[in-house]
Coordinates of C-alpha atoms in Angstrom, one line a residue:
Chain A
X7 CA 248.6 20.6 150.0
X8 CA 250.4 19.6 153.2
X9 CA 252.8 22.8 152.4
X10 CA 250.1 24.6 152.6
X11 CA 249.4 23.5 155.8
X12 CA 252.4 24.1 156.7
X13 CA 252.5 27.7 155.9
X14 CA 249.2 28.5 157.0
X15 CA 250.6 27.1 160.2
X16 CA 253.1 29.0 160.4
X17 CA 251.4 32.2 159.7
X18 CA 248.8 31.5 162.2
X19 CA 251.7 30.9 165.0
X20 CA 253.6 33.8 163.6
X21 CA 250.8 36.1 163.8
X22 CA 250.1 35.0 167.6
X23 CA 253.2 35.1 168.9
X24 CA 253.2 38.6 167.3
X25 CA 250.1 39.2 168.6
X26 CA 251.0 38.3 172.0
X27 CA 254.1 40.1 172.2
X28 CA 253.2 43.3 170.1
X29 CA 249.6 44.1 171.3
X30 CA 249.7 46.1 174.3
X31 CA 248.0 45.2 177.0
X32 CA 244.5 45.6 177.4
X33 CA 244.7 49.8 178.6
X34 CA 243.0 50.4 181.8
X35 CA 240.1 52.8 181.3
X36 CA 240.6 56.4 183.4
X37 CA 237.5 56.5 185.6
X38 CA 237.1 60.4 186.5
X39 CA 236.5 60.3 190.6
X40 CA 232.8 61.4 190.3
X41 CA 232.8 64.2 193.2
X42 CA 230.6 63.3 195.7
X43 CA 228.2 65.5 197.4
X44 CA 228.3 65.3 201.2
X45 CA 224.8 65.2 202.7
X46 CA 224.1 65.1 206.3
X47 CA 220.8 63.8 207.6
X48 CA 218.9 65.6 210.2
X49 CA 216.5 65.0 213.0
X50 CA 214.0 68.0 213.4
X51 CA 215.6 67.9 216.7
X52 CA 219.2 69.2 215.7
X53 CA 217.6 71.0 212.7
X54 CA 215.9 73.0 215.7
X55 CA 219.3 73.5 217.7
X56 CA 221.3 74.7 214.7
X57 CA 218.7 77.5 214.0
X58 CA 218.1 78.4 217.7
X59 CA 222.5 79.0 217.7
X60 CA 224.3 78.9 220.6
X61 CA 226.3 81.9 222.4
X62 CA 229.7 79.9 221.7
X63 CA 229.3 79.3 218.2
X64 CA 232.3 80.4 216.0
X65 CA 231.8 83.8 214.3
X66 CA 232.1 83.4 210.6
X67 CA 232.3 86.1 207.9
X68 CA 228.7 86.0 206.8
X69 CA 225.9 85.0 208.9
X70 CA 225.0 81.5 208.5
X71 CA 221.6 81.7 208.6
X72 CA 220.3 85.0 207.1
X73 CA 221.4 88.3 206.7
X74 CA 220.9 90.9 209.8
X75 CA 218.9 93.7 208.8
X76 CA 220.9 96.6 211.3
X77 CA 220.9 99.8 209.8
X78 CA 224.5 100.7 208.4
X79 CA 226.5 103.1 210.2
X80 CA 227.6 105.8 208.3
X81 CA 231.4 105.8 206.8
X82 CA 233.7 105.2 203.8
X83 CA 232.3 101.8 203.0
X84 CA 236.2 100.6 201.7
X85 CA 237.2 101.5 205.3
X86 CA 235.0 99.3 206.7
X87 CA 235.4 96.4 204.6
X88 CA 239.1 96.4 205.1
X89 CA 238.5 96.6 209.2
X90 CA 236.0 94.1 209.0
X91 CA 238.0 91.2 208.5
X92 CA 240.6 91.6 211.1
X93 CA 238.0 92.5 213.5
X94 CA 238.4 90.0 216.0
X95 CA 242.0 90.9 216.0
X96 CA 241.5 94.6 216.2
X97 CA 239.2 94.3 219.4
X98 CA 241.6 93.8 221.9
X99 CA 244.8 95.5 221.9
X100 CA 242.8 99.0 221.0
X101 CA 242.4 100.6 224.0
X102 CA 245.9 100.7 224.4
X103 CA 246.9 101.7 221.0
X104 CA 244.9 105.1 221.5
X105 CA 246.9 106.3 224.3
X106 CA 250.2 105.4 222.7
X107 CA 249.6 106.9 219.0
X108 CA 250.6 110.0 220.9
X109 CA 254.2 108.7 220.7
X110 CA 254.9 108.6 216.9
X111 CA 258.5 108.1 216.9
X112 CA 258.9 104.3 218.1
X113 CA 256.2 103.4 215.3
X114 CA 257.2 105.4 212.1
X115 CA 261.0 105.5 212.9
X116 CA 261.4 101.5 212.0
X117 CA 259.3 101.5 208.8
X118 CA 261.3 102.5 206.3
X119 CA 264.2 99.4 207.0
X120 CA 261.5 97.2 206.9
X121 CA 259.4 98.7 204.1
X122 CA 262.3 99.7 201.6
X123 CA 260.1 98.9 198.3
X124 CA 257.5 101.7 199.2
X125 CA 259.1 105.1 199.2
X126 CA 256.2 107.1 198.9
X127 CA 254.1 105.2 201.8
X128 CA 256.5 105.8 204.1
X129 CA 257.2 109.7 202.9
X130 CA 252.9 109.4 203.4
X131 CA 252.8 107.5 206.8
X132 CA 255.2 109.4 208.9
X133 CA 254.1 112.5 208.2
X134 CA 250.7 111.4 209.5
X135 CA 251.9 110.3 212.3
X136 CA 254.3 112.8 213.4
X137 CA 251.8 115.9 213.7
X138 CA 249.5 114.4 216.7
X139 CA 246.1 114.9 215.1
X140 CA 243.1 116.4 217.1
X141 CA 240.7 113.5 217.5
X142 CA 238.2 115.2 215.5
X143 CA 240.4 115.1 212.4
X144 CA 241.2 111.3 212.8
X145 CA 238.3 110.1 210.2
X146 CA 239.8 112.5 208.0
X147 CA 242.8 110.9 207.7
X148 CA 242.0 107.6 207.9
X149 CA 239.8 108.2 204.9
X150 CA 242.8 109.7 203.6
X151 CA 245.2 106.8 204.3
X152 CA 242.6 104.5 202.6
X153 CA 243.0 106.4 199.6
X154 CA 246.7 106.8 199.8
X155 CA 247.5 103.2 200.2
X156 CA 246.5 101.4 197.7
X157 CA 248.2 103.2 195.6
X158 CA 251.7 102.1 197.0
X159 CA 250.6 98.9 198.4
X160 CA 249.1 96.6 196.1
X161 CA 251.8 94.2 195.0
X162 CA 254.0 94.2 198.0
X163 CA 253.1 93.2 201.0
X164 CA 255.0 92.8 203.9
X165 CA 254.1 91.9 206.9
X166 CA 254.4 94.1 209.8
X167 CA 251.6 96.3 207.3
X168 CA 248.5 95.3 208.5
X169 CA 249.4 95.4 211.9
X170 CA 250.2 99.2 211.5
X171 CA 247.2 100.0 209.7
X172 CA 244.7 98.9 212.1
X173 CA 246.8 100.8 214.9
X174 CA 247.1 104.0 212.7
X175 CA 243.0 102.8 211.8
X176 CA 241.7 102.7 215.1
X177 CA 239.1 105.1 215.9
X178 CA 236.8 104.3 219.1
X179 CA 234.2 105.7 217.6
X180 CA 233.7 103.7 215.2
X181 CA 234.4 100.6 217.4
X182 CA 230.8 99.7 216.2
X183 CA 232.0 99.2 212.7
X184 CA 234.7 97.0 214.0
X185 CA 232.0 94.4 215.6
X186 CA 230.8 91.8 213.9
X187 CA 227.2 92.7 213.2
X188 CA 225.2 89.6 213.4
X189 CA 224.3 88.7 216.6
X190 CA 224.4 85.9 217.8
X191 CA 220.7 84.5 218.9
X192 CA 219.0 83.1 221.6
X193 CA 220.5 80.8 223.6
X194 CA 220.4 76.9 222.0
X195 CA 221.4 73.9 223.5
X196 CA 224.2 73.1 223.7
X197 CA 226.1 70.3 221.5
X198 CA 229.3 69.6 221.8
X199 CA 230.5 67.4 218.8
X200 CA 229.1 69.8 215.8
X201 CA 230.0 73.4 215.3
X202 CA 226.9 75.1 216.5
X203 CA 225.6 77.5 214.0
X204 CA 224.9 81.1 215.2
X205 CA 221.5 81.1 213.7
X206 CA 218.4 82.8 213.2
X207 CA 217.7 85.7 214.8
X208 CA 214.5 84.0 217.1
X209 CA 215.2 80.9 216.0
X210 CA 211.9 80.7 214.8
X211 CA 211.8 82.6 211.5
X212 CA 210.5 80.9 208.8
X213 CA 208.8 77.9 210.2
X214 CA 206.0 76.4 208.2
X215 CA 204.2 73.0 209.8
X216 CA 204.9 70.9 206.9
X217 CA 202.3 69.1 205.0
X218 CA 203.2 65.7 207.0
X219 CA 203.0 67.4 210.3
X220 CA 199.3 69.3 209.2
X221 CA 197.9 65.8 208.4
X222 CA 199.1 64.4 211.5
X223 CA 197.3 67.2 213.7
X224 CA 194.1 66.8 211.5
X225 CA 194.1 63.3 211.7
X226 CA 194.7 63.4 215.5
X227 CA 191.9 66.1 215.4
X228 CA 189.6 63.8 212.8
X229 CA 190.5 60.2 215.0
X230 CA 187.7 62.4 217.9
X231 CA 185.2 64.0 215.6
X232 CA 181.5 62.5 215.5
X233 CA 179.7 64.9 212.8
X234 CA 176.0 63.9 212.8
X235 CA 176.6 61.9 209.8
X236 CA 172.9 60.7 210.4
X237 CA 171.4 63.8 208.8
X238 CA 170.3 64.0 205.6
X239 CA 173.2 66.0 203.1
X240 CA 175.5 65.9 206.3
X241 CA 178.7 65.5 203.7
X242 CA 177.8 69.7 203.6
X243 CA 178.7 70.5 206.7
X244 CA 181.5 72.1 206.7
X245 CA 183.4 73.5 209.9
X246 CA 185.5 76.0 210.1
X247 CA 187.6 76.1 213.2
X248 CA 189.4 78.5 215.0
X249 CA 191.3 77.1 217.9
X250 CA 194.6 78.2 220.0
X251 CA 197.5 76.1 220.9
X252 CA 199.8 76.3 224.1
X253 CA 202.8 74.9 224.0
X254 CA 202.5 71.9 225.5
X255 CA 199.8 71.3 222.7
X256 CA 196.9 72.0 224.9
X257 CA 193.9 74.1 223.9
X258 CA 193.5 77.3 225.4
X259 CA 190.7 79.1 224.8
X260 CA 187.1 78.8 223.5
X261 CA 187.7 77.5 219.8
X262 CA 186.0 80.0 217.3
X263 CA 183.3 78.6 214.6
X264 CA 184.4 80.7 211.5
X265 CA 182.1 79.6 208.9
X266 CA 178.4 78.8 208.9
X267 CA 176.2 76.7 206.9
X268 CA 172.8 77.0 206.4
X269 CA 171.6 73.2 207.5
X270 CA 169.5 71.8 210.4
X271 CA 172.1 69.9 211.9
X272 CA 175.0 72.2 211.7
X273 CA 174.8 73.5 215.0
X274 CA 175.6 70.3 216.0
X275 CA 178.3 69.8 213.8
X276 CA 180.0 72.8 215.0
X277 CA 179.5 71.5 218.5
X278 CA 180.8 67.8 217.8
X279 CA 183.8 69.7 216.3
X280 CA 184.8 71.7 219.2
X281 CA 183.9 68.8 221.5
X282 CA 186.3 66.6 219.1
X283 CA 189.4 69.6 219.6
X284 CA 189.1 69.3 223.5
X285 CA 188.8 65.4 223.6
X286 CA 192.5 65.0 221.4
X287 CA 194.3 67.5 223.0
X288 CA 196.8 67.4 223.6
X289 CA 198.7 67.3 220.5
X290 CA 202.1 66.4 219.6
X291 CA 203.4 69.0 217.5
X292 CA 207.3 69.8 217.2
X293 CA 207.9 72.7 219.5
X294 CA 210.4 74.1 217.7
X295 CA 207.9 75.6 215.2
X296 CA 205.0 76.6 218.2
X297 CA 204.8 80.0 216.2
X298 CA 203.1 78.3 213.1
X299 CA 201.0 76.0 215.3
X300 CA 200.3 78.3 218.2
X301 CA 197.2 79.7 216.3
X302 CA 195.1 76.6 214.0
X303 CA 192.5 76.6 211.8
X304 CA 190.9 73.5 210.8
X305 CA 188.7 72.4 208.4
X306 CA 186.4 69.9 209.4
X307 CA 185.2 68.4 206.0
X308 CA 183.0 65.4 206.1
X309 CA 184.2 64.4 203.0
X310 CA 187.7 64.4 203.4
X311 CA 187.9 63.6 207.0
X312 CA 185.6 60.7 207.2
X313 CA 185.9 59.6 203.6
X314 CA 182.3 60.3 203.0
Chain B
X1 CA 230.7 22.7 186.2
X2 CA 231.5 23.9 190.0
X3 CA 230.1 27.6 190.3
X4 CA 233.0 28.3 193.1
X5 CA 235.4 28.0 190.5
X6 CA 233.8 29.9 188.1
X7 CA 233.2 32.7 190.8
X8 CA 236.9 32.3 191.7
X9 CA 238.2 32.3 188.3
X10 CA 236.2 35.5 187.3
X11 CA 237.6 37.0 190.6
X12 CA 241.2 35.9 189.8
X13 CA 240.3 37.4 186.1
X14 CA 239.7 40.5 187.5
X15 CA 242.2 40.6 189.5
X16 CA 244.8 39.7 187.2
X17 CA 246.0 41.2 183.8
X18 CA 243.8 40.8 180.8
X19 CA 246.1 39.6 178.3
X20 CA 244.8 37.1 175.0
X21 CA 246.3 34.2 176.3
X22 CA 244.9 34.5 180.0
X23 CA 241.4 35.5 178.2
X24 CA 242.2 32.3 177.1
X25 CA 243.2 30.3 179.6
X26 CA 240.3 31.5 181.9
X27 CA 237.7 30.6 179.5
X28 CA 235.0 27.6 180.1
X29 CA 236.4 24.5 178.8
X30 CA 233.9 24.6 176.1
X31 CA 234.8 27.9 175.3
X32 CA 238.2 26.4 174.8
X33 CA 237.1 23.6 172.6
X34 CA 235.1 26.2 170.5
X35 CA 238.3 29.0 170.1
X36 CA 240.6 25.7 169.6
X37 CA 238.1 24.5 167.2
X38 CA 238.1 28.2 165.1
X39 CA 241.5 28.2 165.4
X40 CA 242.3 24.8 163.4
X41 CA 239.2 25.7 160.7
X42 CA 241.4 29.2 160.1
X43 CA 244.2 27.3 159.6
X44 CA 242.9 24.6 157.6
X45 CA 241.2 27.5 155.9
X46 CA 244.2 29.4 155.3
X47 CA 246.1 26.4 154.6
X48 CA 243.4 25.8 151.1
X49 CA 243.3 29.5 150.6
X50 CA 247.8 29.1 150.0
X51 CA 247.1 26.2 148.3
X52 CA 244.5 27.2 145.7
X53 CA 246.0 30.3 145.2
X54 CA 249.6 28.4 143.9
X55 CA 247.5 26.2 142.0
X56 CA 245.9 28.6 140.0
X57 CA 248.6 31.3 139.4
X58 CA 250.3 27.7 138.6
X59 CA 247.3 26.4 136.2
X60 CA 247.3 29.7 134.4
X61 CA 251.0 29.8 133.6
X62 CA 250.8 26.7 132.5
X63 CA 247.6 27.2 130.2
X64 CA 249.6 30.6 129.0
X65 CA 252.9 28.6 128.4
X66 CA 250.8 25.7 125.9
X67 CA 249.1 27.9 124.0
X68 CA 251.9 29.5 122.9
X69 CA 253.5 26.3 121.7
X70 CA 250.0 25.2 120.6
X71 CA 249.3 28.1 117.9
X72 CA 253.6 28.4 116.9
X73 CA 253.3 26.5 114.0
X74 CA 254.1 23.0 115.5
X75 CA 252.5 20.1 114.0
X76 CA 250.0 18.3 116.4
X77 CA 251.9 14.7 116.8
X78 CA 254.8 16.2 117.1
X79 CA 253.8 18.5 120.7
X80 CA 251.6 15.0 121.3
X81 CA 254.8 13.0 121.2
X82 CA 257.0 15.3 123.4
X83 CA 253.5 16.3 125.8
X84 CA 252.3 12.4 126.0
X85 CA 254.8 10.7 127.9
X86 CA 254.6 13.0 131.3
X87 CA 251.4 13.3 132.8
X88 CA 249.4 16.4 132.9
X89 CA 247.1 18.8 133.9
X90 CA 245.2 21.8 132.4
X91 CA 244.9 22.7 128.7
X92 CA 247.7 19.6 128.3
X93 CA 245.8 16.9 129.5
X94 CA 242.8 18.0 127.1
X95 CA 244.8 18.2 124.5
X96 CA 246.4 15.1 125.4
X97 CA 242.9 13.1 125.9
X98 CA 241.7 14.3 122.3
X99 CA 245.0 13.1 120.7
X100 CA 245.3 10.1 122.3
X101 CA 241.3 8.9 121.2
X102 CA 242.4 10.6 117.5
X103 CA 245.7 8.0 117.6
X104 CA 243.6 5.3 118.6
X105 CA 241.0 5.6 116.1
X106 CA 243.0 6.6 113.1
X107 CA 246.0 3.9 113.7
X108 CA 243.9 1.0 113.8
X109 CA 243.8 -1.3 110.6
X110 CA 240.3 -0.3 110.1
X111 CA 239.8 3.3 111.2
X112 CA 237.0 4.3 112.8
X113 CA 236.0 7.8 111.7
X114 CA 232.2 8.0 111.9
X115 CA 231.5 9.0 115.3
X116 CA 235.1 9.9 115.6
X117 CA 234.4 14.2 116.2
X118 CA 231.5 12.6 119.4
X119 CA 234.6 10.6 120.6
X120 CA 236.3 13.4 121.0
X121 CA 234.4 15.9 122.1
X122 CA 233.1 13.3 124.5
X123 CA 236.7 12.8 125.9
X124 CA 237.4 16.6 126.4
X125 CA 234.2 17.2 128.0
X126 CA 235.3 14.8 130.8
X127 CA 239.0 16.1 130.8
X128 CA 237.6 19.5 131.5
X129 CA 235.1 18.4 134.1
X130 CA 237.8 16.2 136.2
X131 CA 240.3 19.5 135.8
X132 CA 237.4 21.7 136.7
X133 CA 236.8 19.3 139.8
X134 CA 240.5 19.5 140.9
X135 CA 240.8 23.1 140.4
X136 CA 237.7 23.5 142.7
X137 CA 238.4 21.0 145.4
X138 CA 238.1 21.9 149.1
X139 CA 236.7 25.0 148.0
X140 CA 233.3 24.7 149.4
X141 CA 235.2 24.1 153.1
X142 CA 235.9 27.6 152.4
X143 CA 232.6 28.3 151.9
X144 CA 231.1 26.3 155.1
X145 CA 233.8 27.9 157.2
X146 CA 232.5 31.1 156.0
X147 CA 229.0 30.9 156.9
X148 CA 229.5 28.6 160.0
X149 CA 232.2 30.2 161.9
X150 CA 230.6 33.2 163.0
X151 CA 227.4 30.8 164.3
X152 CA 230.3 28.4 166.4
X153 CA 232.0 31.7 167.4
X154 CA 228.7 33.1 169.0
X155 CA 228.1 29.4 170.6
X156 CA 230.9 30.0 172.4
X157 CA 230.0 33.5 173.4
X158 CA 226.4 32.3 174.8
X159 CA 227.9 29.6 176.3
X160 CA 230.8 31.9 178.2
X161 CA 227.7 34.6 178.9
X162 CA 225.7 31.9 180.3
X163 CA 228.7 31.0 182.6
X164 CA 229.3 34.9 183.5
X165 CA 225.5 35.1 184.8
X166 CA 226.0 31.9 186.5
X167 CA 228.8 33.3 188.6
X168 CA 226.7 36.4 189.3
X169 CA 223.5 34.0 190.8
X170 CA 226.8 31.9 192.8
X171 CA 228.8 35.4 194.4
X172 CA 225.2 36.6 194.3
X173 CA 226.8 39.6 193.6
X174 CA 226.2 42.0 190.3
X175 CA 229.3 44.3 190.4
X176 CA 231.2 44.7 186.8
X177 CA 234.5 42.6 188.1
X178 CA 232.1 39.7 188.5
X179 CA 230.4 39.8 185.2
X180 CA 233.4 41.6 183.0
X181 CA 236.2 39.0 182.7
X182 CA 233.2 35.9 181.7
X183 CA 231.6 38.6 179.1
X184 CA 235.3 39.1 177.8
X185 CA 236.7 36.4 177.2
X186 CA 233.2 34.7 175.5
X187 CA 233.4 37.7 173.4
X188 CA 236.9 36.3 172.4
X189 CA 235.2 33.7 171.2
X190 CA 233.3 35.6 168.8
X191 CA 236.3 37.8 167.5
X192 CA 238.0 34.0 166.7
X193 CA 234.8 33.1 164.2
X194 CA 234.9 36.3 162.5
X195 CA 238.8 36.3 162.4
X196 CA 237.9 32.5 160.8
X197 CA 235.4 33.2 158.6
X198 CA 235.8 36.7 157.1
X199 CA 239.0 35.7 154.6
X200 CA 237.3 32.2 153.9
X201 CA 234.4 34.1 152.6
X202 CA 236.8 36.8 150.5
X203 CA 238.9 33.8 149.7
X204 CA 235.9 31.8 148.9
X205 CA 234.7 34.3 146.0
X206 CA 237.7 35.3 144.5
X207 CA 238.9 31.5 144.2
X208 CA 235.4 30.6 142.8
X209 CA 236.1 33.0 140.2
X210 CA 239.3 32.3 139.3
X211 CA 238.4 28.9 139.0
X212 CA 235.5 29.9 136.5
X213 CA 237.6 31.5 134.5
X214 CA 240.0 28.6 134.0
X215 CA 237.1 26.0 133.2
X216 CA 236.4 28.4 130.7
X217 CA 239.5 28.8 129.1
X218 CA 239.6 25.4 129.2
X219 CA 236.3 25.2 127.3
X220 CA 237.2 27.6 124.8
X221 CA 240.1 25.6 123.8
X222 CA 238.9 22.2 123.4
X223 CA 235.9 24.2 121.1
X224 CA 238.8 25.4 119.3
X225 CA 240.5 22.1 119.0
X226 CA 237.5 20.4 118.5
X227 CA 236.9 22.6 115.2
X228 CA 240.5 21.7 114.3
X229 CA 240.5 17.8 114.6
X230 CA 236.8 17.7 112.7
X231 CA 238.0 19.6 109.7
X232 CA 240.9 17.1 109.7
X233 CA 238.5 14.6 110.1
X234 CA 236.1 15.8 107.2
X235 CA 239.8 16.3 105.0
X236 CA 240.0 12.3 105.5
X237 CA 236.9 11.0 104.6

């Protein structure tokens, strides 16, 4: 027995020490970096100032806000596309470039040193240039070049290229396609630590009161109203209100009765409704969104305004 | 049991590796006591499992090796006189036991042969039993180990759990690296009573049967000698 014991001792120490040495280390599990999602929260406040825009804002690409809805100008749509995005470069230095295209040898001569992998646009190019086109034909061959380069150019492309193309490009009357087309609107506060956005086009487009801000004007409204509540089957009368808004939250106007309810005592529910619209005003509504409250209509329910 | 150290030690657990032996240092000293405690039963264990295993592959070779001699031809006093001098086990100490009562009762002046065959039988029946009793001893630790050392393992997994939420309510703080190294290392605890008890159980049944099997080999031969001596008994009278 006691070599037995032995053994088994052995084997148990063995088989530690082996498992101590051998085992690997317990393997750290990968955790995959969940990607967070940025989210910002806003005030109505600077929810209001991003969509009124500011003048000074950054011009992007796309509109930030929603699409313009200017009618297209007329022309090679692949033209335009390839203008577009060097607009804001092309602006500037084309006034002079009209008055020097006249000159075709300082421009073409250099090309083919630096352009040696495209033959054929450079056989193309100079010969463009060197026959001063009337300024009638200039669309023309600007359509033409469009459809000549990309031919030659799409692998290769070196850099004095572009720069060429939106000399040789250039066409003052179609400086219009070469603006950025959403305008910039209305003229927001200013705020100086965020990128202003350019926004909508009124700034106002869109805006619903939300449900929160309608109960808080027809509670303000209900907090005033004294229906006769005396009468008999007075949860019936029901008042329909028609009521205008300035801006300041102040009611302007006679507020119109819409509905009408055959009862004794509506008259005077009508009348302790309108009386109740003049005593709360005026009301705190967010300004930014005076277009959705500007015109009201209330419901005066006994039932659900007085918990009837 | 100071929560601050428990809070600490899970902290240090999480800071530092995870090996087996720091699982095991870490753990709650009754945690210790309980994987020390599985520890010595698996060795103990093991140490009846070696044991039982010699004996039997030992018994058998034995009871193999005298039944050959037994059915060669040999006459019975003579194997008695070269067998009775050493001492015994297995099929030779039945055989022994049944000779020895024959000698006794035949080489006395007056022989007594009536109740002689009882005598005998008698004799063997108890042979068998005490051989039976040593083939089987220590076997039913086996057994215990095998049902109880999952239940202690699991003791000490409660008990380390128990600890692991008690250093949550002290850093009053639930984040995994609290929790994780207490929940690891009473698991530990766990993986010791199954690594204790699942060979005692195998162990346990394959031993019990082996040791059947002899008792009944034993059995069939001391029938079979029994049937011998009583027809020399009946040639006597």
């Amino acid at each position: 027995m006691r070599s037995s014991l032995i053994a088994s001792t052995v084997l148990h120490g063995t088989l530690l020490v082996a498992g101590l040495i051998a085992l690997p280390d317990v393997e750290r599990m990968s955790a995959e970096p969940v990607e967070s999602l940025p989210v910002e929260l806003l005030s109505i406040e600077e929810l209001t100032i991003i969509q009124q825009g500011s003048k000074r804002a950054k011009q992007l690409a796309e509109a930030s806000v929603a699409p313009t809805t200017k009618p297209k100008p007329v022309e090679d749509p692949k033209g335009e596309t390839e203008v577009k995005s060097e607009a804001p470069v092309a602006e500037k230095p084309a006034p002079r470039q009209t008055q020097s295209a006249a000159e075709p040898a300082p421009q073409s001569e250099p090309e083919p040193s630096v352009d040696p992998q495209a033959p054929k646009q450079a056989e193309a190019e100079p010969q463009e240039v060197a026959e001063p086109a009337p300024e009638a034909e200039k669309p023309k061959l600007a359509d033409k070049l469009v459809k000549v380069m990309p031919i030659s150019k799409p692998r290769v492309r070196p850099r004095p290229e572009p720069e060429k193309k939106t000399k040789r490009d250039f066409d003052p009357n179609k400086i219009a396609a070469l603006l950025n087309k959403t305008t910039p609107a209305g003229g927001g506060v200013a705020q100086d630590d965020k990128p202003a956005a350019l926004g909508t086009a009124n700034g106002r487009t869109n805006v619903k009161l939300s449900v929160s801000e309608l109960d808080a004007l027809r509670s303000q409204v209900a907090r005033c109203w004294n229906p006769p509540t005396g009468a008999q089957g007075a949860e019936t009368l029901k008042v329909r209100l028609q009521f205008n808004l300035s801006r300041e939250g102040e009611v302007t106007g006679a507020p119109q009765v819409l509905n009408s309810v055959s009862h004794r005592a509506f008259p005077a529910a009508a009348q302790s409704a309108v009386r109740a619209v003049y005593r709360c005003g005026p009301y705190q509504l967010p300004v930014a969104k005076y277009d959705a409250w500007q015109t009201v209509i209330i419901n005066f329910d006994p039932q659900q305004m007085l918990g009837y | 049991m100071n929560s601050d150290s428990v809070v600490e030690g899970a902290l240090q657990g999480a800071a530092s590796d995870m090996s087996y032996l720091s699982l095991f240092l870490e753990a709650d000293i009754v945690v210790k006591l309980v994987m020390l405690g599985l520890l010595a039963a698996s060795i103990w264990s093991w140490a009846i499992i070696i044991d039982k295993v010699l004996l039997y592959a030992r018994t058998k070779k034995q009871m193999e090796r005298f039944e050959n001699v037994f059915w060669s031809g040999q006459s019975l006093d003579e194997l008695y006189k070269s067998l009775g001098s050493r001492a015994n086990d297995g099929m030779a100490a039945l055989f022994v036991a049944a000779m020895r009562e024959w000698k006794r009762s035949l080489e006395t002046p007056k022989p007594a042969i009536a109740s002689l065959q009882q005598r005998i039988d008698r004799v063997m029946d108890l042979t068998i039993s005490r051989e039976a009793e040593r083939l089987e001893k220590r076997l039913l630790f086996l057994a215990t180990i095998g049902s109880a050392a999952p239940f202690v393992g699991l003791f000490g997994t409660v008990w380390g759990i128990m600890n692991a939420f008690t250093s949550i309510a002290a850093s009053k703080n639930t984040s995994l690296a609290v929790v994780a190294p207490g929940i690891a290392e009473a698991l530990f605890a766990t993986a010791l009573g199954l690594i204790a008890a699942i060979p005692a159980v195998i162990a346990y049944n394959k031993l019990q049967s082996d040791a059947g099997k002899l008792s009944a080999r034993m059995e069939g031969f001391a029938d079979e000698f029994s049937a011998i001596l009583s027809r020399r008994i009946d040639e006597r009278v």
